[in-house]
Amino acid sequence: KYGLSPLGYGITGPFYGTGLLSASNGKIYGSFQKGIFEYDPIADTLRLRAPLQYVVGGTVYPYGLNSPMIEICRKPNYKPRSTTSFTVCAGSHFAYDLHNVNATGVVWRRNGNVVATQHNQRLEFSAITAADAGTWACTLTNQCGTTEPPPITITVQSGAFTASTIGGDTLLCGTGDSAVLTGNNGGTWSTGATTPTLAVTEPGYYYVTNQNACGGSMSNLIHVAHSDSARAPTMLDHLPPTASICPGDSMLLQGNQTDIWGVAPTGVWSTGATGPSTWAKDPGWYYVTATNACNSDTSAGRMLLDFFPPTPTPQVSFFNGVGNAAGPWLCTGDSVRLHSSDTAQPFWLQDGSYIATGPDLWVHAGGGGYQAATYYCGALVASAPFTITMDSLPPTAMPVIEPNVETLIGCNLDIAYISTPSTAYWRWSGSDGMDHYDTTATLTVDWNVGAYVLTAFNGCGDGPSNYISIYGEPPLQPQFQLADTLLCINHGTLTLPSGTPAGGTYSGAGVAGSTFSPALAGAGTHAITYTYGTGNCTAQATDSITVDLCAGVVETDHADGIRISPNPNNGTFQVRIERSFKVGSLLLYDANGKRVGKAVRLVPGANELHAPDLAAGLYQLRIELDGVVENRTVSVVK
């Protein structure tokens, strides 16, 4: 309602001011110089609603009733919304319309950053994504200025939760068994349970569904089967029990099959492979292990793979025409049979060329370059080349023994040197009754052997013989050991103990005849040698003795209050203790660590010790005072 009031100059009309009025009919009213205007936000129209009036001769006339209004300039407009926050599902259509009709420029900003692809007053997404979420603000511009409507917030919610892939035991091993399924991520099991895991006791298909405001999804299906008994799967195995290959080769193994129920996957080879076959190249056992929810089983067939055993180098034996052992020679008119040691597929070569197959080869004439050969895994294995010598007569030259004396005398070992001027073969017939074939130039003989016969021979027979008699003596093993191994330099002359066997001689620093003088030898460790000999044989035994100056052990006053004097001494000395203690004791040990005499109880002050029966040498004093041990060295000189 509007009241009229005089405005002067005979003109009356509604009072106008600077305010606006939002009416219940959704329109907005305001006053200006010509009257009251009405703005319809929906239709976006503006008109004069109640004009001013003027009076002429007592008659009231309206001023421009319903006359049109002229809009001089208006900034961009928009339609206000009561909601500025929106939550939408990813992938759906979204539009927000400002209902602007007079903007000449539109700029949209997401989180403060200009989005060039949005340049209309209508913010729109055909399939909104999480990247479109945020706070959106708009600036509208025209010739009259700018308008910034209230910003809006868009929250993009992901689509339906994708159910996790579920898994777990899929085989029930008999009545009462259960399978545990896992993978429920906030969904609902097909049984209605919502627990993270599901214990299943009945066969069937199981799955998980997930639902949110944007939709729902279903996980994979798990088929829980029911076996006829709680047994491990049985493999269909095609492996042989054993097989052999050459080093470096490989063998393809077949036999990894599914179990007879068809509910367990193929097994795993012992190599770690999982396919229907695998390559084996290393020796060992090969097999397939299959597992299911009930148990695991190693296939019954286990194959042992090994390398072919290495072929040894062929060894050649020689036989004459009547089958007796012979050598690599021929006499006129004879033949020799060559035999190769047992090998697979033996054959023969001469000068590297193939000449025959088989373990035996007959040769009727001399020649060289013969080899017995075979193959191992494609590689040639052959004996060393050898020669068949053609001889006509046995040797005639006498074999020579050097030195050319009939008797050798030695103590331990001696050597008889042999030589032959013309023949390449000889043998020794020893005192043991055996023939010793040799092609070297020496023969080692022990001291206790007797006669040796040297015979020259070839393939046609024996030639002359020579002999030598070996005589010798048993090895000598003298014994010698010193009774005293440590002496002071001022010790008197020491008589050396007798060696065995008796009758030997002594030598070394400080030795004169059978005595030892420490002063003459001087300080240090000296070797004393006992030498014994009989005829041409001699042997030695050695021991050592240490000479000490003994001056370094003379005691003076010590900071710990213990003094020993005199030192060196003849077995009688004084231990003086210049400090207080409650319990003290002294023990005496020889150079070998052996305790000598009884324990001595010590008192503060002077303690006299008398041990005239001590042998000459160095001794250790172990002094214990109230549990604290002190060690001192004492030299006894006779």
C-alpha positions as semicolon CSV with decimal commas, in nm:
position;residue;x (nm);y (nm);z (nm)
1;K;0,000;0,000;0,000
2;Y;0,118;0,347;-0,083
3;G;-0,006;0,669;0,073
4;L;-0,031;0,995;-0,126
5;S;0,113;1,311;-0,001
6;P;0,141;1,663;-0,154
7;L;0,460;1,708;-0,345
8;G;0,421;2,082;-0,415
9;Y;0,336;2,273;-0,723
10;G;-0,012;2,126;-0,698
11;I;0,127;1,779;-0,775
12;T;0,044;1,490;-0,540
13;G;0,155;1,124;-0,550
14;P;0,313;0,844;-0,354
15;F;0,606;0,914;-0,138
16;Y;0,932;0,787;-0,284
17;G;1,267;0,733;-0,129
18;T;1,586;0,529;-0,176
19;G;1,473;0,185;-0,059
20;L;1,338;-0,121;-0,246
21;L;1,049;-0,340;-0,145
22;S;1,031;-0,714;-0,214
23;A;0,662;-0,795;-0,242
24;S;0,489;-1,128;-0,171
25;N;0,406;-1,161;-0,541
26;G;0,777;-1,208;-0,617
27;K;0,824;-0,862;-0,764
28;I;1,036;-0,573;-0,647
29;Y;0,908;-0,215;-0,605
30;G;1,084;0,116;-0,569
31;S;1,019;0,488;-0,612
32;F;1,177;0,751;-0,828
33;Q;1,091;1,105;-0,947
34;K;0,799;0,997;-1,166
35;G;0,638;0,750;-0,933
36;I;0,669;0,388;-0,828
37;F;0,828;0,124;-1,058
38;E;0,775;-0,250;-1,062
39;Y;1,049;-0,503;-1,151
40;D;0,956;-0,861;-1,242
41;P;1,269;-1,078;-1,192
42;I;1,119;-1,372;-1,372
43;A;1,014;-1,184;-1,682
44;D;1,296;-0,938;-1,640
45;T;1,064;-0,646;-1,710
46;L;1,046;-0,298;-1,561
47;R;0,747;-0,063;-1,578
48;L;0,591;0,243;-1,410
49;R;0,335;0,114;-1,166
50;A;0,202;0,427;-0,984
51;P;0,280;0,765;-1,146
52;L;0,283;1,103;-0,981
53;Q;-0,037;1,319;-1,013
54;Y;-0,091;1,688;-1,078
55;V;-0,399;1,915;-1,029
56;V;-0,530;2,168;-1,282
57;G;-0,835;2,378;-1,179
58;G;-0,921;2,134;-0,906
59;T;-0,898;1,831;-1,137
60;V;-0,635;1,559;-1,064
61;Y;-0,446;1,428;-1,362
62;P;-0,204;1,132;-1,356
63;Y;0,143;1,201;-1,480
64;G;0,233;0,949;-1,752
65;L;0,019;0,659;-1,628
66;N;0,159;0,329;-1,756
67;S;0,395;0,523;-1,975
68;P;0,704;0,319;-2,072
69;M;1,031;0,356;-1,881
70;I;1,356;0,413;-2,051
71;E;1,648;0,208;-1,914
72;I;1,958;0,416;-1,931
73;C;2,216;0,143;-1,818
74;R;2,198;-0,183;-1,623
75;K;2,485;-0,413;-1,519
76;P;2,462;-0,789;-1,597
77;N;2,181;-0,961;-1,412
78;Y;2,135;-1,322;-1,293
79;K;1,872;-1,531;-1,122
80;P;1,956;-1,592;-0,756
81;R;1,953;-1,952;-0,631
82;S;1,886;-2,071;-0,281
83;T;2,136;-2,362;-0,321
84;T;2,504;-2,308;-0,395
85;S;2,641;-2,658;-0,314
86;F;2,584;-2,953;-0,546
87;T;2,681;-3,323;-0,519
88;V;2,673;-3,518;-0,847
89;C;2,777;-3,866;-0,961
90;A;3,075;-3,903;-1,188
91;G;2,975;-3,942;-1,551
92;S;2,638;-3,773;-1,515
93;H;2,512;-3,451;-1,685
94;F;2,531;-3,129;-1,481
95;A;2,422;-2,770;-1,565
96;Y;2,399;-2,450;-1,362
97;D;2,214;-2,158;-1,537
98;L;2,256;-1,795;-1,423
99;H;1,965;-1,686;-1,650
100;N;2,159;-1,382;-1,766
101;V;2,037;-1,191;-2,074
102;N;2,254;-0,881;-2,090
103;A;2,615;-0,991;-2,028
104;T;2,861;-0,940;-2,308
105;G;3,141;-1,138;-2,139
106;V;3,142;-1,444;-1,915
107;V;3,448;-1,580;-1,730
108;W;3,428;-1,892;-1,511
109;R;3,700;-1,975;-1,257
110;R;3,755;-2,311;-1,083
111;N;3,938;-2,282;-0,754
112;G;4,059;-1,940;-0,867
113;N;4,187;-2,057;-1,208
114;V;4,019;-1,944;-1,530
115;V;3,858;-2,231;-1,728
116;A;3,867;-2,127;-2,093
117;T;3,628;-2,400;-2,206
118;Q;3,344;-2,254;-1,996
119;H;3,246;-1,916;-2,143
120;N;2,865;-1,915;-2,128
121;Q;2,639;-1,798;-1,850
122;R;2,530;-2,165;-1,832
123;L;2,795;-2,384;-1,661
124;E;2,747;-2,729;-1,813
125;F;2,915;-3,076;-1,821
126;S;2,786;-3,357;-2,040
127;A;2,969;-3,618;-1,825
128;I;3,120;-3,466;-1,517
129;T;3,444;-3,608;-1,369
130;A;3,636;-3,576;-1,045
131;A;3,859;-3,319;-1,220
132;D;3,558;-3,086;-1,249
133;A;3,495;-3,075;-0,874
134;G;3,573;-2,759;-0,677
135;T;3,452;-2,403;-0,619
136;W;3,326;-2,226;-0,931
137;A;3,296;-1,844;-0,950
138;C;3,169;-1,636;-1,243
139;T;3,226;-1,279;-1,355
140;L;2,964;-1,122;-1,587
141;T;3,056;-0,806;-1,774
142;N;2,882;-0,555;-2,005
143;Q;2,916;-0,187;-2,087
144;C;2,768;-0,089;-1,751
145;G;3,013;-0,290;-1,534
146;T;3,063;-0,638;-1,381
147;T;2,851;-0,866;-1,172
148;E;2,977;-1,160;-0,966
149;P;2,702;-1,401;-0,859
150;P;2,765;-1,608;-0,544
151;P;3,011;-1,894;-0,617
152;I;2,894;-2,254;-0,613
153;T;3,065;-2,572;-0,488
154;I;3,051;-2,894;-0,690
155;T;3,132;-3,229;-0,528
156;V;3,177;-3,522;-0,768
157;Q;3,101;-3,858;-0,616
158;S;3,255;-4,164;-0,778
159;G;3,032;-4,411;-0,946
160;A;2,919;-4,734;-0,791
161;F;3,179;-4,904;-0,567
162;T;3,359;-5,172;-0,764
163;A;3,351;-5,493;-0,569
164;S;3,696;-5,639;-0,501
165;T;3,796;-5,957;-0,675
166;I;3,724;-6,233;-0,428
167;G;3,916;-6,557;-0,402
168;G;3,998;-6,835;-0,162
169;D;3,960;-7,209;-0,126
170;T;3,721;-7,341;-0,388
171;L;3,720;-7,711;-0,306
172;L;3,538;-7,875;-0,017
173;C;3,717;-8,191;0,086
174;G;3,414;-8,384;0,214
175;T;3,132;-8,340;0,463
176;G;3,214;-8,099;0,742
177;D;3,489;-7,922;0,553
178;S;3,477;-7,548;0,489
179;A;3,626;-7,308;0,239
180;V;3,726;-6,953;0,331
181;L;3,650;-6,679;0,078
182;T;3,822;-6,340;0,102
183;G;3,800;-6,004;-0,068
184;N;3,484;-5,835;0,066
185;N;3,557;-5,461;0,068
186;G;3,258;-5,314;0,248
187;G;3,002;-5,504;0,040
188;T;2,748;-5,774;0,103
189;W;2,806;-6,142;0,032
190;S;2,549;-6,328;-0,173
191;T;2,456;-6,502;0,152
192;G;2,370;-6,165;0,312
193;A;2,680;-6,156;0,531
194;T;2,891;-5,839;0,545
195;T;3,203;-5,983;0,708
196;P;3,542;-5,936;0,538
197;T;3,574;-6,314;0,493
198;L;3,313;-6,584;0,449
199;A;3,334;-6,945;0,564
200;V;3,147;-7,170;0,320
201;T;3,037;-7,525;0,402
202;E;2,811;-7,589;0,103
203;P;2,903;-7,599;-0,266
204;G;2,768;-7,329;-0,494
205;Y;2,837;-6,990;-0,649
206;Y;2,929;-6,697;-0,424
207;Y;2,982;-6,326;-0,492
208;V;2,987;-5,980;-0,330
209;T;2,771;-5,676;-0,419
210;N;2,854;-5,314;-0,337
211;Q;2,606;-5,021;-0,345
212;N;2,620;-4,644;-0,298
213;A;2,417;-4,342;-0,407
214;C;2,555;-4,360;-0,757
215;G;2,480;-4,727;-0,821
216;G;2,587;-5,084;-0,748
217;S;2,832;-5,353;-0,872
218;M;2,899;-5,722;-0,831
219;S;3,229;-5,909;-0,784
220;N;3,346;-6,214;-0,972
221;L;3,177;-6,545;-0,906
222;I;3,352;-6,807;-0,695
223;H;3,250;-7,166;-0,765
224;V;3,290;-7,379;-0,456
225;A;3,299;-7,745;-0,564
226;H;3,248;-8,057;-0,356
227;S;3,501;-8,335;-0,410
228;D;3,410;-8,699;-0,366
229;S;3,673;-8,750;-0,096
230;A;3,944;-8,560;0,091
231;R;4,228;-8,667;-0,138
232;A;4,511;-8,495;-0,313
233;P;4,484;-8,458;-0,691
234;T;4,624;-8,744;-0,895
235;M;4,863;-8,646;-1,173
236;L;4,873;-8,812;-1,512
237;D;5,249;-8,862;-1,532
238;H;5,444;-8,952;-1,846
239;L;5,801;-8,927;-1,714
240;P;6,042;-9,217;-1,772
241;P;6,215;-9,353;-1,460
242;T;6,565;-9,255;-1,578
243;A;6,724;-9,066;-1,863
244;S;7,074;-8,957;-1,964
245;I;7,204;-8,662;-2,164
246;C;7,540;-8,523;-2,264
247;P;7,683;-8,229;-2,068
248;G;7,549;-7,905;-2,214
249;D;7,244;-8,071;-2,371
250;S;6,881;-8,038;-2,256
251;M;6,586;-8,278;-2,248
252;L;6,218;-8,180;-2,289
253;L;6,001;-8,335;-2,018
254;Q;5,626;-8,387;-2,074
255;G;5,357;-8,485;-1,824
256;N;5,221;-8,190;-1,628
257;Q;4,844;-8,262;-1,648
258;T;4,541;-8,155;-1,446
259;D;4,406;-8,388;-1,180
260;I;4,135;-8,639;-1,265
261;W;3,858;-8,428;-1,105
262;G;3,943;-8,121;-1,309
263;V;3,918;-7,896;-1,004
264;A;4,288;-7,836;-0,939
265;P;4,523;-7,644;-1,168
266;T;4,818;-7,806;-1,342
267;G;5,107;-7,887;-1,115
268;V;5,444;-7,727;-1,062
269;W;5,760;-7,890;-1,194
270;S;6,050;-7,945;-0,957
271;T;6,228;-7,681;-1,168
272;G;5,962;-7,423;-1,071
273;A;5,802;-7,424;-1,416
274;T;5,422;-7,448;-1,439
275;G;5,358;-7,534;-1,802
276;P;5,270;-7,876;-1,946
277;S;5,641;-7,932;-2,022
278;T;5,981;-7,812;-1,906
279;W;6,343;-7,835;-2,018
280;A;6,590;-8,024;-1,798
281;K;6,965;-7,976;-1,834
282;D;7,109;-8,049;-1,489
283;P;7,142;-8,395;-1,330
284;G;6,892;-8,473;-1,056
285;W;6,536;-8,581;-0,983
286;Y;6,248;-8,430;-1,181
287;Y;5,878;-8,456;-1,089
288;V;5,551;-8,262;-1,077
289;T;5,370;-8,152;-0,762
290;A;4,997;-8,071;-0,779
291;T;4,795;-7,907;-0,503
292;N;4,432;-7,826;-0,430
293;A;4,243;-7,715;-0,124
294;C;4,247;-8,069;0,012
295;N;4,610;-8,169;-0,010
296;S;4,920;-8,179;-0,224
297;D;5,067;-8,468;-0,413
298;T;5,395;-8,539;-0,583
299;S;5,336;-8,744;-0,893
300;A;5,429;-9,109;-0,851
301;G;5,665;-9,100;-1,147
302;R;6,001;-8,947;-1,055
303;M;6,266;-8,930;-1,323
304;L;6,637;-8,937;-1,246
305;L;6,834;-8,743;-1,504
306;D;7,206;-8,797;-1,527
307;F;7,491;-8,728;-1,764
308;F;7,626;-9,010;-1,974
309;P;7,929;-9,141;-1,782
310;P;8,249;-8,994;-1,922
311;T;8,432;-9,225;-2,160
312;P;8,786;-9,294;-2,035
313;T;9,076;-9,260;-2,272
314;P;9,117;-9,596;-2,449
315;Q;9,406;-9,808;-2,322
316;V;9,587;-10,038;-2,566
317;S;9,705;-10,392;-2,483
318;F;9,931;-10,607;-2,703
319;F;9,900;-10,983;-2,765
320;N;10,101;-11,219;-2,985
321;G;9,961;-11,471;-3,229
322;V;9,883;-11,730;-2,958
323;G;9,710;-11,483;-2,724
324;N;9,991;-11,418;-2,480
325;A;10,072;-11,068;-2,365
326;A;10,331;-10,902;-2,580
327;G;10,460;-10,556;-2,653
328;P;10,442;-10,308;-2,940
329;W;10,688;-10,496;-3,157
330;L;10,700;-10,755;-3,429
331;C;10,949;-11,019;-3,519
332;T;10,987;-11,126;-3,881
333;G;10,680;-11,324;-3,992
334;D;10,481;-11,254;-3,671
335;S;10,158;-11,060;-3,607
336;V;10,047;-10,855;-3,305
337;R;9,688;-10,803;-3,190
338;L;9,603;-10,459;-3,054
339;H;9,313;-10,449;-2,808
340;S;9,132;-10,130;-2,698
341;S;9,000;-10,113;-2,343
342;D;8,624;-10,141;-2,302
343;T;8,466;-9,831;-2,453
344;A;8,148;-9,765;-2,648
345;Q;8,190;-9,806;-3,026
346;P;8,572;-9,831;-3,038
347;F;8,760;-9,774;-3,362
348;W;9,121;-9,730;-3,477
349;L;9,317;-9,446;-3,636
350;Q;9,656;-9,425;-3,801
351;D;9,808;-9,083;-3,854
352;G;9,463;-8,937;-3,773
353;S;9,276;-9,137;-4,042
354;Y;9,016;-9,405;-3,977
355;I;9,140;-9,762;-4,049
356;A;8,909;-10,005;-3,864
357;T;8,614;-10,049;-3,625
358;G;8,603;-10,277;-3,323
359;P;8,800;-10,343;-3,006
360;D;9,079;-10,544;-3,181
361;L;9,320;-10,465;-3,462
362;W;9,574;-10,710;-3,615
363;V;9,900;-10,556;-3,731
364;H;10,144;-10,752;-3,952
365;A;10,409;-10,488;-4,015
366;G;10,580;-10,213;-3,824
367;G;10,452;-9,860;-3,839
368;G;10,367;-9,550;-3,635
369;G;10,078;-9,317;-3,557
370;Y;9,840;-9,587;-3,426
371;Q;9,559;-9,473;-3,189
372;A;9,262;-9,644;-3,025
373;A;8,964;-9,404;-3,031
374;T;8,595;-9,361;-2,948
375;Y;8,342;-9,078;-2,922
376;Y;8,186;-8,923;-2,611
377;C;7,892;-8,690;-2,673
378;G;8,026;-8,604;-3,017
379;A;8,386;-8,543;-2,904
380;L;8,678;-8,765;-3,010
381;V;8,857;-8,949;-2,728
382;A;9,179;-9,122;-2,838
383;S;9,490;-9,280;-2,689
384;A;9,831;-9,130;-2,740
385;P;9,986;-9,227;-3,075
386;F;10,219;-9,525;-3,053
387;T;10,452;-9,718;-3,286
388;I;10,477;-10,090;-3,370
389;T;10,848;-10,174;-3,394
390;M;10,966;-10,441;-3,637
391;D;11,253;-10,647;-3,487
392;S;11,430;-10,941;-3,644
393;L;11,638;-11,083;-3,356
394;P;11,660;-11,046;-2,976
395;P;11,910;-10,782;-2,853
396;T;12,276;-10,886;-2,835
397;A;12,433;-10,600;-2,639
398;M;12,504;-10,656;-2,269
399;P;12,311;-10,405;-2,051
400;V;12,544;-10,189;-1,843
401;I;12,491;-10,111;-1,474
402;E;12,651;-9,798;-1,338
403;P;12,835;-9,757;-1,114
404;N;13,008;-10,072;-1,230
405;V;13,095;-10,202;-0,883
406;E;12,948;-10,522;-0,763
407;T;12,855;-10,403;-0,416
408;L;12,689;-10,072;-0,303
409;I;12,701;-9,981;0,064
410;G;12,465;-9,714;0,201
411;C;12,289;-9,613;0,521
412;N;11,936;-9,531;0,412
413;L;11,882;-9,542;0,031
414;D;12,120;-9,590;-0,254
415;I;12,067;-9,574;-0,629
416;A;12,187;-9,815;-0,896
417;Y;12,222;-9,634;-1,230
418;I;12,153;-9,835;-1,546
419;S;12,214;-9,777;-1,914
420;T;12,166;-9,977;-2,235
421;P;12,366;-9,897;-2,544
422;S;12,127;-10,030;-2,814
423;T;11,795;-10,172;-2,697
424;A;11,492;-9,968;-2,580
425;Y;11,349;-10,228;-2,341
426;W;11,485;-10,394;-2,025
427;R;11,366;-10,533;-1,700
428;W;11,503;-10,573;-1,348
429;S;11,451;-10,902;-1,171
430;G;11,470;-10,818;-0,800
431;S;11,514;-11,008;-0,478
432;D;11,134;-11,017;-0,446
433;G;11,116;-11,255;-0,743
434;M;10,922;-11,007;-0,957
435;D;11,010;-10,857;-1,293
436;H;11,020;-10,479;-1,288
437;Y;10,985;-10,336;-1,639
438;D;11,132;-9,991;-1,669
439;T;11,223;-9,751;-1,946
440;T;11,382;-9,488;-1,722
441;A;11,751;-9,454;-1,654
442;T;11,751;-9,516;-1,278
443;L;11,627;-9,769;-1,026
444;T;11,599;-9,684;-0,654
445;V;11,686;-9,965;-0,415
446;D;11,643;-9,990;-0,038
447;W;11,926;-10,074;0,201
448;N;11,799;-10,426;0,270
449;V;11,769;-10,565;-0,083
450;G;11,994;-10,828;-0,232
451;A;12,080;-10,915;-0,590
452;Y;11,928;-10,742;-0,894
453;V;11,942;-10,881;-1,249
454;L;11,912;-10,650;-1,550
455;T;11,798;-10,821;-1,873
456;A;11,775;-10,658;-2,217
457;F;11,490;-10,776;-2,443
458;N;11,268;-10,691;-2,736
459;G;10,968;-10,844;-2,911
460;C;11,178;-11,124;-3,046
461;G;11,310;-11,247;-2,712
462;D;11,552;-11,191;-2,424
463;G;11,908;-11,081;-2,468
464;P;12,205;-11,081;-2,228
465;S;12,170;-11,013;-1,854
466;N;12,381;-10,830;-1,600
467;Y;12,350;-10,820;-1,224
468;I;12,445;-10,625;-0,913
469;S;12,430;-10,711;-0,543
470;I;12,305;-10,442;-0,305
471;Y;12,421;-10,453;0,055
472;G;12,360;-10,189;0,316
473;E;12,315;-10,100;0,681
474;P;11,998;-10,005;0,874
475;P;11,949;-9,631;0,924
476;L;12,098;-9,484;1,241
477;Q;11,872;-9,305;1,491
478;P;12,079;-9,161;1,779
479;Q;11,907;-9,003;2,080
480;F;12,024;-8,701;2,284
481;Q;11,840;-8,474;2,536
482;L;11,968;-8,206;2,772
483;A;11,855;-8,216;3,134
484;D;11,894;-7,837;3,180
485;T;11,776;-7,603;2,904
486;L;11,822;-7,269;3,089
487;L;12,139;-7,154;3,265
488;C;12,274;-6,826;3,399
489;I;12,590;-6,710;3,232
490;N;12,775;-6,732;3,563
491;H;12,680;-7,098;3,604
492;G;12,969;-7,339;3,621
493;T;13,066;-7,587;3,351
494;L;12,786;-7,835;3,275
495;T;12,855;-8,203;3,201
496;L;12,648;-8,306;2,899
497;P;12,431;-8,617;2,931
498;S;12,531;-8,930;2,741
499;G;12,368;-8,990;2,402
500;T;12,252;-9,323;2,272
501;P;12,407;-9,527;2,132
502;A;12,707;-9,433;2,344
503;G;13,030;-9,334;2,187
504;G;12,923;-9,029;1,985
505;T;13,070;-8,679;1,987
506;Y;12,927;-8,339;2,093
507;S;12,956;-8,013;1,905
508;G;12,824;-7,658;1,937
509;A;12,905;-7,318;2,090
510;G;13,058;-7,354;2,438
511;V;13,112;-7,730;2,395
512;A;13,447;-7,882;2,487
513;G;13,450;-8,260;2,477
514;S;13,147;-8,364;2,679
515;T;13,103;-8,037;2,876
516;F;12,926;-7,707;2,812
517;S;13,044;-7,368;2,941
518;P;12,773;-7,093;2,959
519;A;13,038;-6,823;2,987
520;L;13,220;-6,955;2,681
521;A;12,897;-6,988;2,477
522;G;12,765;-6,646;2,576
523;A;12,407;-6,528;2,618
524;G;12,149;-6,671;2,377
525;T;12,007;-7,004;2,261
526;H;12,265;-7,258;2,142
527;A;12,220;-7,586;1,957
528;I;12,410;-7,889;2,099
529;T;12,457;-8,170;1,843
530;Y;12,531;-8,535;1,922
531;T;12,685;-8,719;1,627
532;Y;12,712;-9,098;1,607
533;G;12,861;-9,298;1,320
534;T;12,951;-9,651;1,216
535;G;13,169;-9,704;0,912
536;N;13,016;-9,514;0,622
537;C;12,697;-9,415;0,808
538;T;12,651;-9,123;1,043
539;A;12,347;-8,958;1,205
540;Q;12,283;-8,673;1,446
541;A;12,049;-8,571;1,730
542;T;12,016;-8,208;1,842
543;D;11,887;-8,024;2,150
544;S;11,920;-7,659;2,256
545;I;12,013;-7,468;2,571
546;T;11,952;-7,101;2,662
547;V;12,212;-6,893;2,848
548;D;12,074;-6,591;3,038
549;L;12,279;-6,300;3,168
550;C;12,066;-6,312;3,486
551;A;12,172;-5,956;3,562
552;G;11,833;-5,819;3,463
553;V;11,657;-5,990;3,756
554;V;11,853;-5,819;4,036
555;E;11,591;-5,664;4,256
556;T;11,589;-5,308;4,380
557;D;11,327;-5,124;4,584
558;H;10,997;-5,138;4,394
559;A;10,715;-4,887;4,405
560;D;10,481;-5,169;4,511
561;G;10,690;-5,227;4,825
562;I;10,829;-5,577;4,741
563;R;11,204;-5,648;4,727
564;I;11,391;-5,977;4,676
565;S;11,758;-6,003;4,761
566;P;12,007;-6,129;4,685
567;N;11,919;-6,217;4,327
568;P;12,087;-6,427;4,183
569;N;12,141;-6,649;4,493
570;N;12,224;-7,004;4,590
571;G;11,872;-7,093;4,708
572;T;11,869;-6,876;5,023
573;F;11,715;-6,528;4,981
574;Q;11,497;-6,267;5,152
575;V;11,154;-6,136;5,044
576;R;11,100;-5,800;5,211
577;I;10,751;-5,643;5,197
578;E;10,733;-5,274;5,285
579;R;10,355;-5,232;5,284
580;S;10,068;-5,334;5,509
581;F;9,850;-5,638;5,438
582;K;9,649;-5,891;5,636
583;V;9,708;-6,222;5,453
584;G;10,010;-6,305;5,237
585;S;10,154;-6,621;5,080
586;L;10,438;-6,723;4,847
587;L;10,462;-7,015;4,600
588;L;10,775;-7,113;4,405
589;Y;10,764;-7,259;4,046
590;D;11,048;-7,388;3,826
591;A;11,101;-7,290;3,460
592;N;10,858;-7,561;3,345
593;G;10,577;-7,424;3,562
594;K;10,607;-7,705;3,817
595;R;10,545;-7,612;4,179
596;V;10,855;-7,647;4,401
597;G;10,827;-7,692;4,780
598;K;10,543;-7,587;5,007
599;A;10,354;-7,259;5,034
600;V;10,521;-6,997;5,256
601;R;10,314;-6,767;5,481
602;L;10,433;-6,405;5,448
603;V;10,437;-6,129;5,709
604;P;10,506;-5,755;5,670
605;G;10,879;-5,685;5,676
606;A;11,153;-5,941;5,613
607;N;11,075;-6,303;5,517
608;E;11,373;-6,540;5,495
609;L;11,357;-6,839;5,257
610;H;11,604;-7,130;5,271
611;A;11,602;-7,376;4,981
612;P;11,963;-7,497;4,940
613;D;11,846;-7,808;4,753
614;L;11,713;-7,606;4,456
615;A;11,885;-7,687;4,128
616;A;12,046;-7,406;3,931
617;G;11,810;-7,220;3,702
618;L;11,535;-6,956;3,686
619;Y;11,232;-6,974;3,919
620;Q;10,906;-6,782;3,940
621;L;10,780;-6,643;4,275
622;R;10,403;-6,605;4,304
623;I;10,336;-6,352;4,583
624;E;9,974;-6,300;4,690
625;L;9,886;-6,015;4,929
626;D;9,520;-5,981;5,030
627;G;9,413;-6,146;4,702
628;V;9,644;-5,939;4,478
629;V;9,908;-6,148;4,294
630;E;10,260;-6,026;4,212
631;N;10,511;-6,237;4,009
632;R;10,891;-6,216;4,048
633;T;11,183;-6,402;3,886
634;V;11,464;-6,554;4,094
635;S;11,788;-6,695;3,955
636;V;11,955;-6,979;4,149
637;V;12,324;-7,026;4,074
638;K;12,530;-7,315;4,211
